[in-house]
PDB file of C-alpha atoms in Angstrom:
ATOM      1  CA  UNK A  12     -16.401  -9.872 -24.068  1.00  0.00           C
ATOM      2  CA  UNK A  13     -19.705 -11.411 -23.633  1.00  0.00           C
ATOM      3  CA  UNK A  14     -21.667 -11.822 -20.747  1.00  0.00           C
ATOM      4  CA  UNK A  15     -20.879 -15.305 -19.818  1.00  0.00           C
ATOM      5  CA  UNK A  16     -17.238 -14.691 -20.138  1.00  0.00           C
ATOM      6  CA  UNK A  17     -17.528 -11.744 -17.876  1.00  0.00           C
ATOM      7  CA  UNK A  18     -19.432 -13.945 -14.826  1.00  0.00           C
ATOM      8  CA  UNK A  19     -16.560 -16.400 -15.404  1.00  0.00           C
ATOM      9  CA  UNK A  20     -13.745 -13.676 -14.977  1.00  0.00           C
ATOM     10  CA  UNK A  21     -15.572 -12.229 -11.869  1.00  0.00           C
ATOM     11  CA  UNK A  22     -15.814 -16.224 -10.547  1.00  0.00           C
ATOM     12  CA  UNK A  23     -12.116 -16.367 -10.906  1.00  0.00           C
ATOM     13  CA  UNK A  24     -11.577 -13.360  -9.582  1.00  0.00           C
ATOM     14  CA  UNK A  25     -13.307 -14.519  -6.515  1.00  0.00           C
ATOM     15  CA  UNK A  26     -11.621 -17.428  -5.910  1.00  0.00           C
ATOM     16  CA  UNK A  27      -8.017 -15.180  -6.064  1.00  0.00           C
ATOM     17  CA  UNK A  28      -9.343 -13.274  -3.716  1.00  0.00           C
ATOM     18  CA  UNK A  29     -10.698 -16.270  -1.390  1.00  0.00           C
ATOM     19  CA  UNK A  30      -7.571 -17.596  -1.522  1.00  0.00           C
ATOM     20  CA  UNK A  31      -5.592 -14.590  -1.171  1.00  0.00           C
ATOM     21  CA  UNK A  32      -7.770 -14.016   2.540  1.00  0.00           C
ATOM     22  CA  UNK A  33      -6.689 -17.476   3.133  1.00  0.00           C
ATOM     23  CA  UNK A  34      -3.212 -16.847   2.528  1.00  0.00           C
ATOM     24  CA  UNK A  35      -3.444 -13.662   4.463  1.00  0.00           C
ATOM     25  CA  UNK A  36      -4.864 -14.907   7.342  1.00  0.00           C
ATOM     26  CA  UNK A  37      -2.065 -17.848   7.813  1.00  0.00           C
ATOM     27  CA  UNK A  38       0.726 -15.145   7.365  1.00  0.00           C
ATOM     28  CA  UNK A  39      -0.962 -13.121   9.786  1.00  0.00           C
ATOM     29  CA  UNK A  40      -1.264 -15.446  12.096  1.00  0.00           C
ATOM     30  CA  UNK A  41       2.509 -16.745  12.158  1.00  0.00           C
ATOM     31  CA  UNK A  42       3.864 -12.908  12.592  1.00  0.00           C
ATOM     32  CA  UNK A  43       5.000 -12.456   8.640  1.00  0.00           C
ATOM     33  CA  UNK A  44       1.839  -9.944   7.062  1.00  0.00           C
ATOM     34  CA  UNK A  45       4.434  -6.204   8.358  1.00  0.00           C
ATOM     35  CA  UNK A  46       3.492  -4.012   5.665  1.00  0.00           C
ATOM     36  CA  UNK A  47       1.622  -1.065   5.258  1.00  0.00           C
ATOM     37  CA  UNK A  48      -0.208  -2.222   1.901  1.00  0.00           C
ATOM     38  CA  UNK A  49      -3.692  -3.098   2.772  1.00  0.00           C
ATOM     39  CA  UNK A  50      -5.338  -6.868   2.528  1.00  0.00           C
ATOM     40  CA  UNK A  51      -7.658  -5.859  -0.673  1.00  0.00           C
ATOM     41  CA  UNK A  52      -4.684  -3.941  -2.722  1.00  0.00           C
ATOM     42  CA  UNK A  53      -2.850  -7.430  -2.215  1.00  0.00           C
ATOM     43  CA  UNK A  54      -3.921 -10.067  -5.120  1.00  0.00           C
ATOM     44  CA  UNK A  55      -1.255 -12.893  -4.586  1.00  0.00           C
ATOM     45  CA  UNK A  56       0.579 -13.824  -1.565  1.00  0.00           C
ATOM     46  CA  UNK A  57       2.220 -17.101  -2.214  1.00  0.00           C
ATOM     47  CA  UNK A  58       4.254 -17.992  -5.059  1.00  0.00           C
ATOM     48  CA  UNK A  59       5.525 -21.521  -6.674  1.00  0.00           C
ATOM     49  CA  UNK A  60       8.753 -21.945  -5.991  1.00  0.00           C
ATOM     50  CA  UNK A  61      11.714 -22.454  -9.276  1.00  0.00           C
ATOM     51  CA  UNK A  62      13.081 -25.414  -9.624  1.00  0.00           C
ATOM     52  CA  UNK A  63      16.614 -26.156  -8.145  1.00  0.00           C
ATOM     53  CA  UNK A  64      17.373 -26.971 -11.678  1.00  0.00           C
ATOM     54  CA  UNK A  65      16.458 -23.494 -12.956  1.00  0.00           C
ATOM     55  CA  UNK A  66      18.731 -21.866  -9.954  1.00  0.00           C
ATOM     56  CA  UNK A  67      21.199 -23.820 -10.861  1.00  0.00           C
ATOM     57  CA  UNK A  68      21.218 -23.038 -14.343  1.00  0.00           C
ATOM     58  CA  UNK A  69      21.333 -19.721 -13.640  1.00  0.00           C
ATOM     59  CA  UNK A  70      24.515 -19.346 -10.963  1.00  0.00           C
ATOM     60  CA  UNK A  71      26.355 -21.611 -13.530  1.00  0.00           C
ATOM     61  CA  UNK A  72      26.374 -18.238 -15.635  1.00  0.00           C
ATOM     62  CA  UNK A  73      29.503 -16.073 -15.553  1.00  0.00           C
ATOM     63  CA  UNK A  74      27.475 -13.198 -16.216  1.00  0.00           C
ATOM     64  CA  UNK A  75      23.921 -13.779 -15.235  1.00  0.00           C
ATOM     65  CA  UNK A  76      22.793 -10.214 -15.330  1.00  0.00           C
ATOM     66  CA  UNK A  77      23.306  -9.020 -18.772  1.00  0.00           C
ATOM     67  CA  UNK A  78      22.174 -12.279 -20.165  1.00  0.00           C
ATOM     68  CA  UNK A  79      18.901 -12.148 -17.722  1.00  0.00           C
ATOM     69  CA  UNK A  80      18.439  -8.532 -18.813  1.00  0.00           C
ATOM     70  CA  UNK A  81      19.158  -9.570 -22.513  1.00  0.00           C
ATOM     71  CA  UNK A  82      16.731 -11.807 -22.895  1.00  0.00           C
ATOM     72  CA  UNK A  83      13.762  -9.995 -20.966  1.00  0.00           C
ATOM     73  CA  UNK A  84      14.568  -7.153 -23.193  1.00  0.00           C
ATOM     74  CA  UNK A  85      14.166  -9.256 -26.037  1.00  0.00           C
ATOM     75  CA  UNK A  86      11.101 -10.102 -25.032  1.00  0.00           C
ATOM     76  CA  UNK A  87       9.798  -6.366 -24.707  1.00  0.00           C
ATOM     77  CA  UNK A  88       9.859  -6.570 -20.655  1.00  0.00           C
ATOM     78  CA  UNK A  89      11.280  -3.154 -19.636  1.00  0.00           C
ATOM     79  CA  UNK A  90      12.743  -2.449 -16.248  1.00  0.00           C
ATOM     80  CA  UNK A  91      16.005  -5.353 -16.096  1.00  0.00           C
ATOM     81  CA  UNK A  92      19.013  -3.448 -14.529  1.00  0.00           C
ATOM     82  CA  UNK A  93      22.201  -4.486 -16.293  1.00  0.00           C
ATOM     83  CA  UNK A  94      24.890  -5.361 -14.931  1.00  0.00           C
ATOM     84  CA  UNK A  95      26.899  -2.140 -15.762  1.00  0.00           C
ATOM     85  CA  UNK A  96      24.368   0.273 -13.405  1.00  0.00           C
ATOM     86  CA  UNK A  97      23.975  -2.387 -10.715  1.00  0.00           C
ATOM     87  CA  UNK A  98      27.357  -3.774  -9.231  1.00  0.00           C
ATOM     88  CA  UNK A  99      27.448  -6.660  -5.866  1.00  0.00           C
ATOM     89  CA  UNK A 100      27.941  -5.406  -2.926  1.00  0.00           C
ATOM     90  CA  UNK A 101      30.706  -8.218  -2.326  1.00  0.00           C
ATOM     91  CA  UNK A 102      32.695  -8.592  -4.909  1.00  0.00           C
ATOM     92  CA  UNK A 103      31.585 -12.377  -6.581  1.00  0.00           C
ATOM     93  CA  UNK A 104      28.638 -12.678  -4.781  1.00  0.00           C
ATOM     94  CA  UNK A 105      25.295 -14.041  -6.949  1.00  0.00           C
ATOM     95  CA  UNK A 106      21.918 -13.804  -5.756  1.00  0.00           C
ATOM     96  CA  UNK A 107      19.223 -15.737  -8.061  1.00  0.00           C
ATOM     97  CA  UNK A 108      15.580 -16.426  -7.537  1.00  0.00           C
ATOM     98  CA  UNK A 109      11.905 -15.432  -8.426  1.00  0.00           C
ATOM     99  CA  UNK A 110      11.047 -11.440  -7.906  1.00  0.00           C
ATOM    100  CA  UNK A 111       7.729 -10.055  -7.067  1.00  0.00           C
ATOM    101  CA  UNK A 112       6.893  -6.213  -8.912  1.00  0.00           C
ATOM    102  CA  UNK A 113       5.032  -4.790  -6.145  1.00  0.00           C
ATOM    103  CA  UNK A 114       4.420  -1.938  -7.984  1.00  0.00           C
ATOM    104  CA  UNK A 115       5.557  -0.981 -11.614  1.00  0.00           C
ATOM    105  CA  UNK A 116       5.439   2.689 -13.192  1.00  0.00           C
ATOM    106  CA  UNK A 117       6.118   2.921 -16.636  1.00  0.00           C
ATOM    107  CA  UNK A 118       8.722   5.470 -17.172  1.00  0.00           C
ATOM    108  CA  UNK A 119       9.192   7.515 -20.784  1.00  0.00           C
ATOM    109  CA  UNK A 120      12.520   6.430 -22.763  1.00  0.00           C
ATOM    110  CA  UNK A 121      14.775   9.585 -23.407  1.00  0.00           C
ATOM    111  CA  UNK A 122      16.882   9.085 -27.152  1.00  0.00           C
ATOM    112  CA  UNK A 123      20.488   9.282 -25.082  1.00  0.00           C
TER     113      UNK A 123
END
C-alpha cells in the first residue's frame, strides 16, 4: 500500500465516521441510540433496506434456514445456525430480513 492509497483510505474513513456522527446524532435525538456501546466503537448505523422482492423470495422457501445456511457455508461464511439447533418459537412462524454482526469471535472447529 502506497502512500496515496493510504491518505485515500483514511479520507474514506473519515467520511464513515462523519456520517456515522450524523447518523448518531439523529437517533439520539428521536430516543433510539439505548446501548451501552460507545459512539466511536460504532462504524455504521443505518443500513439499505432488501428489496420486497428478496423477502419475498425468501418466505416462499419451505425451508429457508438450511438453504440460507447452505449457501453461506458454501461460501466459507461460518456462524449460520441450521435449522436442526435452532427451532421457532411458534410452530410455522418465519422471520426474514437483513442481520447486523455486532460482534463476531471466531471459534475453533472440533472433528465431531
Amino acid at each position: 500500500m502506497d502512500l496515496s492509497q493510504v491518505e485515500l483510505y483514511n479520507e474514506e474513513v473519515v467520511k464513515q465516521r462523519e456520517q456515522r456522527d450524523k447518523d448518531y446524532a439523529e437517533y439520539d435525538a428521536a430516543g433510539r441510540i439505548w446501548g451501552l456501546v460507545p459512539r466511536e466503537r460504532i462504524t455504521k448505523i443505518t443500513f439499505p433496506r432488501v428489496k420486497k422482492e428478496i423477502i419475498d423470495g425468501y418466505l416462499s422457501m419451505d425451508d429457508m434456514s438450511t438453504t440460507v445456511s447452505d449457501v453461506l457455508d458454501s461460501y466459507g461464511i461460518d456462524g449460520a445456525i441450521p435449522t436442526s439447533y435452532l427451532k421457532p418459537v411458534i410452530p410455522g412462524s418465519k422471520i426474514v430480513g437483513p442481520a447486523v454482526t455486532i460482534r463476531n469471535i471466531p471459534v475453533r472447529k472440533t472433528p465431531t
